[in-house]
XYZ file of C-alpha atoms in Angstrom:
419
model
C -6.249 -38.791 -17.935
C -5.257 -41.831 -15.095
C -2.159 -43.639 -16.772
C -0.985 -39.642 -16.861
C -1.705 -39.288 -13.582
C 0.192 -42.494 -11.901
C 3.088 -41.731 -14.503
C 3.321 -38.404 -12.321
C 2.669 -40.145 -9.152
C 5.742 -43.030 -9.993
C 7.821 -39.588 -10.679
C 9.415 -38.531 -6.478
C 9.820 -34.770 -8.061
C 6.491 -34.293 -9.427
C 5.466 -36.203 -6.399
C 6.856 -34.107 -4.054
C 5.033 -30.985 -5.241
C 2.002 -32.181 -5.403
C 1.953 -33.187 -2.474
C 3.032 -29.874 -0.744
C 0.844 -27.816 -3.492
C -2.296 -29.813 -1.747
C -0.557 -29.413 2.467
C -0.266 -26.176 1.541
C -4.214 -25.486 0.082
C -4.828 -26.947 3.508
C -3.305 -25.140 5.441
C -4.580 -22.139 3.658
C -8.085 -23.496 3.905
C -8.066 -24.199 7.953
C -6.777 -20.985 8.592
C -9.308 -19.435 6.815
C -12.025 -20.866 9.225
C -10.409 -18.956 12.113
C -12.199 -15.686 13.452
C -11.145 -13.149 14.038
C -10.702 -11.228 17.623
C -12.476 -7.971 17.969
C -15.657 -8.983 15.549
C -18.648 -8.704 16.806
C -20.441 -12.304 16.162
C -23.509 -11.019 17.140
C -24.175 -8.096 14.511
C -22.093 -10.197 11.961
C -24.659 -13.061 12.250
C -27.637 -10.676 11.682
C -29.096 -9.520 7.804
C -26.715 -6.608 6.308
C -27.359 -5.738 2.884
C -23.458 -4.497 3.335
C -22.261 -8.164 2.486
C -23.808 -7.701 -0.819
C -21.962 -5.107 -2.561
C -20.868 -5.946 -5.680
C -16.948 -5.465 -4.821
C -17.808 -6.798 -1.948
C -19.191 -10.697 -3.466
C -16.199 -10.720 -5.203
C -13.936 -10.573 -1.494
C -16.696 -13.438 -0.417
C -15.887 -14.971 -3.878
C -11.778 -15.281 -3.953
C -11.653 -16.044 -0.067
C -14.155 -18.967 0.068
C -16.453 -17.157 2.561
C -13.801 -16.118 4.603
C -14.375 -12.556 4.268
C -18.635 -12.884 5.098
C -17.225 -15.074 7.934
C -15.043 -12.429 9.022
C -12.105 -14.566 9.816
C -7.566 -13.267 10.170
C -8.828 -14.653 6.589
C -11.499 -12.676 5.786
C -8.572 -9.843 2.768
C -7.006 -12.675 2.220
C -5.115 -12.458 -1.307
C -6.907 -9.364 -2.402
C -4.143 -6.595 -0.959
C -2.175 -8.247 -2.778
C -3.699 -8.050 -5.421
C -4.872 -4.416 -5.370
C -0.593 -3.625 -4.257
C 0.897 -5.179 -8.177
C -1.375 -3.882 -9.626
C -1.127 -0.386 -8.500
C 2.977 -1.205 -8.141
C 2.514 -1.812 -12.296
C 0.547 0.966 -12.585
C 2.750 3.475 -11.150
C 6.284 1.471 -12.994
C 4.067 2.518 -16.493
C 3.474 5.870 -14.879
C 7.280 7.064 -13.141
C 10.412 6.027 -15.916
C 12.007 5.677 -12.009
C 10.440 2.698 -11.413
C 10.624 1.085 -14.340
C 13.965 1.541 -14.833
C 14.765 0.183 -10.743
C 12.510 -2.377 -12.056
C 14.554 -3.776 -15.029
C 18.078 -3.263 -13.540
C 20.268 -6.201 -12.158
C 17.898 -7.373 -8.991
C 14.685 -4.663 -9.597
C 12.017 -7.598 -9.540
C 13.854 -8.452 -6.617
C 13.505 -5.259 -5.428
C 9.224 -4.811 -6.122
C 9.185 -7.888 -4.781
C 9.795 -5.732 -1.502
C 7.833 -3.152 -2.289
C 4.659 -4.091 -3.190
C 4.649 -6.237 0.211
C 5.593 -4.056 1.817
C 1.925 -2.105 -0.242
C 0.077 -5.617 0.107
C 0.277 -4.866 4.496
C -0.340 -1.813 4.485
C -3.577 -2.257 2.411
C -4.974 -5.417 3.970
C -4.948 -3.173 7.381
C -7.514 -0.145 5.769
C -8.955 -2.381 4.303
C -9.894 -5.155 6.833
C -10.619 -1.707 9.161
C -11.920 0.598 6.612
C -14.829 -2.220 5.611
C -14.975 -3.819 8.527
C -15.681 -1.028 10.820
C -18.786 0.599 7.726
C -20.226 -2.604 8.697
C -20.379 -2.303 11.547
C -19.022 -5.390 12.512
C -16.038 -4.172 15.159
C -17.373 -4.095 18.832
C -16.650 -0.488 20.413
C -13.215 0.104 21.800
C -10.257 1.835 19.867
C -8.157 -1.697 20.903
C -10.793 -4.393 19.189
C -10.496 -1.232 15.810
C -5.981 -2.126 16.836
C -6.919 -6.627 16.864
C -9.206 -6.536 13.454
C -6.491 -4.540 11.689
C -3.907 -6.219 12.219
C -5.660 -9.942 12.488
C -6.221 -8.977 9.532
C -3.487 -8.371 7.816
C -1.592 -11.131 9.035
C -3.516 -13.486 7.214
C -3.210 -12.168 4.524
C 0.811 -11.869 5.208
C 0.370 -15.419 5.219
C -1.351 -15.919 2.435
C 1.416 -14.230 0.588
C 3.961 -15.782 2.226
C 2.010 -19.156 1.777
C 0.710 -19.120 -2.212
C 4.898 -17.444 -2.900
C 6.175 -20.484 -1.469
C 3.872 -22.741 -3.782
C 5.260 -20.866 -6.667
C 9.077 -22.315 -5.977
C 8.013 -25.063 -4.712
C 4.719 -26.054 -5.560
C 3.384 -26.930 -8.506
C 1.320 -23.864 -10.449
C 1.504 -19.925 -9.787
C 0.865 -20.797 -6.001
C -1.458 -16.408 -5.809
C -3.638 -18.027 -8.602
C -4.212 -21.077 -6.820
C -5.599 -19.330 -3.834
C -7.600 -17.048 -5.577
C -8.733 -20.485 -7.019
C -9.173 -22.871 -3.837
C -12.015 -19.838 -2.814
C -13.566 -19.716 -5.839
C -13.522 -23.453 -6.242
C -14.553 -23.204 -2.404
C -17.536 -21.200 -3.152
C -19.074 -22.753 -6.134
C -19.508 -25.946 -4.208
C -20.698 -24.668 -1.109
C -23.615 -22.585 -3.521
C -24.879 -25.774 -5.920
C -24.080 -28.467 -3.283
C -27.007 -25.317 -0.531
C -29.403 -25.580 -3.706
C -29.249 -29.243 -3.915
C -30.562 -29.149 -0.218
C -33.088 -26.059 -0.628
C -34.855 -28.807 -3.941
C -34.398 -31.839 -1.231
C -36.661 -30.461 1.489
C -38.355 -28.755 -0.781
C -39.077 -31.098 -3.257
C -41.143 -29.081 -6.201
C -39.877 -28.589 -9.837
C -39.692 -25.212 -9.189
C -36.939 -26.458 -7.316
C -35.040 -28.703 -8.940
C -35.746 -27.223 -11.794
C -33.291 -24.023 -10.898
C -30.788 -25.996 -10.079
C -30.839 -28.174 -13.448
C -30.797 -24.301 -13.962
C -27.671 -23.895 -12.464
C -25.277 -26.583 -13.429
C -26.743 -25.925 -17.513
C -25.203 -22.348 -16.807
C -21.698 -23.505 -14.905
C -21.193 -26.089 -17.431
C -21.994 -23.967 -20.383
C -20.474 -21.130 -18.921
C -16.815 -23.492 -18.623
C -17.018 -24.435 -22.104
C -17.444 -20.989 -23.871
C -14.019 -19.341 -20.923
C -12.011 -22.561 -22.122
C -12.734 -22.264 -25.439
C -12.392 -18.322 -26.458
C -9.058 -19.063 -23.832
C -7.082 -21.142 -26.001
C -7.506 -19.619 -28.392
C -5.021 -17.273 -30.124
C -4.473 -15.316 -33.091
C -0.780 -16.500 -35.377
C 0.970 -13.722 -37.352
C 3.374 -15.714 -39.539
C 6.959 -13.984 -39.491
C 10.005 -14.885 -41.946
C 13.151 -14.293 -40.265
C 15.896 -14.214 -42.396
C 19.300 -15.579 -42.576
C 21.942 -14.325 -40.278
C 26.007 -15.518 -41.025
C 27.926 -14.943 -37.146
C 30.965 -16.288 -37.752
C 30.992 -19.884 -39.763
C 27.384 -20.321 -38.645
C 24.043 -19.758 -40.202
C 20.704 -18.650 -38.286
C 17.636 -18.129 -39.194
C 16.075 -18.816 -42.528
C 12.991 -20.468 -41.846
C 9.601 -19.746 -41.181
C 7.280 -19.264 -37.756
C 4.606 -16.932 -35.459
C 3.719 -14.807 -33.216
C 1.087 -16.089 -30.994
C -1.578 -13.630 -29.371
C -4.017 -14.394 -27.125
C -7.323 -13.381 -27.272
C -8.585 -12.762 -24.483
C -4.861 -11.652 -22.558
C -6.349 -8.677 -20.768
C -7.767 -11.532 -18.384
C -10.677 -11.140 -15.822
C -8.692 -7.657 -14.878
C -11.390 -5.385 -16.717
C -13.971 -7.198 -14.324
C -12.542 -6.181 -11.718
C -11.862 -2.919 -12.110
C -15.383 -2.512 -13.669
C -17.511 -4.337 -10.517
C -14.701 -2.435 -8.327
C -15.400 1.527 -9.488
C -19.656 -0.144 -10.078
C -19.097 -0.996 -6.146
C -17.345 2.049 -4.916
C -20.026 5.526 -4.932
C -22.762 2.706 -2.915
C -19.634 2.037 -0.451
C -19.852 5.647 -0.319
C -23.635 6.729 0.004
C -23.122 3.876 2.614
C -21.781 6.386 5.424
C -24.494 8.562 5.172
C -26.850 6.175 6.499
C -29.454 3.169 4.318
C -31.901 5.757 5.294
C -30.399 8.869 3.598
C -31.873 9.853 -0.062
C -28.487 9.669 -2.705
C -28.480 5.569 -1.033
C -32.415 4.756 -1.751
C -31.449 5.863 -5.134
C -28.648 4.613 -5.473
C -30.075 0.797 -4.495
C -33.536 1.721 -7.166
C -31.624 2.394 -9.401
C -28.324 0.646 -9.804
C -28.795 -1.839 -7.873
C -27.138 -5.131 -9.901
C -30.239 -6.187 -11.444
C -31.300 -2.925 -12.685
C -30.902 -2.678 -16.800
C -28.663 0.599 -15.821
C -26.191 -0.791 -13.537
C -25.606 -3.406 -16.349
C -25.264 -1.346 -19.076
C -22.824 1.882 -17.667
C -20.378 -2.383 -15.838
C -21.075 -2.827 -19.448
C -19.743 0.065 -20.273
C -17.078 0.455 -18.308
C -15.756 -3.359 -18.744
C -15.024 -2.804 -22.131
C -13.599 0.743 -22.011
C -10.967 -1.138 -19.240
C -10.095 -3.685 -21.284
C -8.848 -1.247 -24.090
C -7.322 0.665 -21.241
C -5.284 -2.681 -19.946
C -4.678 -3.019 -23.283
C -2.954 -0.001 -23.918
C -0.530 -0.246 -21.139
C 0.280 -4.038 -21.217
C 0.646 -4.543 -24.897
C 2.869 -2.092 -26.940
C 2.869 -2.102 -30.472
C 6.245 -0.398 -31.473
C 7.946 -2.279 -29.344
C 7.456 -5.280 -29.891
C 8.117 -3.992 -33.590
C 11.382 -2.943 -32.576
C 12.054 -6.895 -31.450
C 11.100 -9.005 -34.208
C 13.776 -6.690 -37.129
C 16.344 -6.651 -34.437
C 15.966 -10.878 -34.957
C 16.055 -9.912 -38.917
C 11.947 -11.019 -38.181
C 9.477 -9.557 -40.801
C 5.087 -10.465 -40.805
C 4.997 -11.718 -44.131
C 3.615 -9.013 -46.050
C 4.550 -6.301 -43.984
C 7.008 -4.024 -44.160
C 9.528 -3.067 -41.576
C 8.555 -0.212 -39.149
C 5.061 2.183 -39.367
C 2.910 -0.408 -41.333
C 4.340 -3.703 -39.045
C 3.267 -1.256 -35.922
C 0.163 -0.241 -37.492
C -0.485 -4.077 -37.791
C -0.390 -4.396 -34.726
C -1.710 -2.262 -33.304
C -4.678 -3.178 -36.079
C -5.204 -6.583 -34.873
C -4.389 -5.489 -31.276
C -7.035 -4.054 -31.569
C -9.990 -6.420 -32.984
C -8.831 -9.039 -30.445
C -9.682 -7.169 -27.757
C -12.778 -5.832 -28.794
C -13.272 -9.255 -29.833
C -12.499 -9.537 -25.342
C -14.209 -6.738 -24.162
C -18.050 -7.355 -25.802
C -17.306 -11.542 -24.554
C -16.333 -10.937 -20.674
C -20.026 -8.023 -20.716
C -22.063 -10.450 -22.148
C -20.776 -12.930 -20.200
C -20.642 -10.739 -16.907
C -24.453 -10.267 -17.547
C -25.809 -13.939 -18.384
C -25.756 -14.657 -14.721
C -27.821 -11.975 -13.574
C -30.762 -11.192 -16.034
C -30.801 -15.570 -15.685
C -31.636 -14.120 -12.403
C -33.703 -11.376 -13.089
C -35.509 -13.933 -16.211
C -36.503 -16.652 -14.132
C -35.754 -15.814 -10.052
C -33.341 -17.818 -10.586
C -29.630 -17.153 -7.907
C -26.617 -18.103 -9.886
C -24.300 -19.349 -7.033
C -21.362 -18.083 -8.727
C -21.017 -15.047 -10.869
C -18.895 -15.056 -14.491
C -15.354 -13.095 -12.694
C -14.972 -16.484 -11.064
C -15.706 -19.103 -14.556
C -12.874 -17.167 -15.799
C -10.817 -17.119 -12.817
C -11.259 -20.854 -12.482
C -10.743 -22.153 -15.833
C -7.904 -19.907 -16.636
C -5.613 -21.172 -13.469
C -6.787 -24.425 -14.302
C -5.659 -24.798 -17.548
C -2.710 -23.278 -16.965
C -1.379 -25.666 -14.378
C -2.351 -28.457 -16.680
C 0.452 -26.555 -19.146
C 2.878 -26.454 -15.918
C 2.274 -29.929 -15.498
C 2.095 -31.363 -19.004
C 6.298 -29.045 -19.265
C 6.683 -30.594 -16.798
C 6.141 -34.827 -17.665
C 7.413 -33.717 -21.201
C 10.597 -33.052 -20.040
C 10.298 -36.393 -18.315
C 10.050 -38.304 -21.837
C 5.966 -39.029 -20.919
C 3.306 -38.434 -22.739
C 1.434 -35.074 -21.192
C -2.801 -34.888 -20.799
C -3.791 -33.559 -24.062
């Protein structure tokens, strides 16, 4: 690996891309410590259960604790992710948007609309979340300052991510999330180590050992499953075009085992946190909020069961949107290919649908177990895990994808990659 890094550093083009990526990530992290104007710092430093909601914990994780400190990067890249998901769903629901997306220059139009939606969502989320928590100072102008400053931070994060994608290494948006997760993970692990050193007890050091062991096991499991794929054998028939013969070979079509990624986790956490956020507006002393806090807390059995069921349902829902077996079967037939042992047409469509359902079931169960293990460990031995399943899944996926892009760059220049 060291020899690979040395060869990578010798290539001027790759060296510039790596340095540019690190520089932009450094700027993103430095800007993330600037406090947002209009925030009541005294109120922010007080103990508040508002930050313990699952969705807000996820925002803490993705922004590298910028949300907990209410900096101008408090919203981070989250509004852009939400805007992208909304535009994807709207493209499926409205055929006119889908046709525009398929036209020449349609992707650029969709990207431009997504940017506008991102800024609007950032303003809405910044004002709504900060005022719901009571962190905004009195006066309408402070509310405006909070909304504009945090929306500006999200716009800057979106611009940095796009610049990394164009001139750096890897996907910029994913790397920004990766930077926030790694920063939050590092702070959580080191914080537990400092606590163990200060206490000096066997229980404290045992907690640190459990956290590190769980981190290694979850990283290995996510990496192993993320690299898994289902290969469907294809037979490409020979086609004569002019004086040349094309096709006539055996190949395969690859389906990822966990093609849904982390979106089912995000959807499930968002769905579960929405009622608690609404009930909090009625006051923490209201009966409905007390019932929700008692029976639907993160450590309750009912919460874990409902969350696992939602992850499974959202996995199938997202697969139904992104995977179209009929369209894939038609593309295979247009290329003169057939799946071994399957006739073209309805038989191929049914086979692809059945294969996709099996992979989705495994992915959904894997994500559900992965999401509940840290909470069960916390309840069992009172160990506070400073990371969630979604953070490990995102970090590992981004790292693998970035390594693949670096390897592709090295192979293009006749160098051996990492693997």
